[in-house]
C-alpha cells in the first residue's frame, strides 16, 4: 500500500466511517505503511494455513518502507494486491492481523498507534510493526531458502 500522509483534508472520521462510505482519500489513509502486505506469504495446500514471511516484494524499498512504483505496481508485480472496497471480503484473511483494512472489515477498531487514531505518524514506528528494517530481498531469500524467513503473523518474530 501507499503510505499516506495525514493532511488537514483527511477527515478524522476515516477511522470510524463504514468502509462503503469512505472516499478514495479516506480509503488510502487507512494504510499505515507498515509494509506487511508487501511481504511474501505461502499457503499450505493441505491445511490452507497461511504463512507470513519477511521476504519483501522486489518493489518494496527497505529504506523508506514505500513501494518504488506504487501507481504501476500491478504491472510489475501482477499478483500485488490492490485492496479495494470490492475485494476486501475475498482477501481480508490473507492480510496481516494488524492491517487497518482487515480490522475495519472485521468491525474492529484501529489500534491506538495507528496514525488516524493517534494523529502522529511516529507512533506507528514505536509499534514495532514496520517491516522496512525487518525484511530481506527476494534474491537473498532465494539464496538462503525461504523457510528461514517465516515470521509470526501476529508479531514480526522469526519462527
XYZ file of C-alpha atoms in Angstrom, residues 6 18 27 38 41 44 46 83 87-88 93 95 109 119 124 147:
16
model
C -2.298 12.890 7.218
C -18.384 2.471 7.385
C -9.636 4.704 1.993
C 4.378 -6.335 0.729
C 3.036 -15.360 2.031
C -0.236 -24.858 2.838
C -3.293 -29.432 2.695
C -7.070 -3.566 -1.801
C -12.355 -7.168 -2.942
C -11.718 -6.758 0.786
C -7.971 -13.418 5.507
C -3.898 -9.697 5.227
C -11.288 -0.569 15.990
C -2.746 11.742 14.779
C 3.438 3.520 14.070
C 11.817 -21.348 5.224
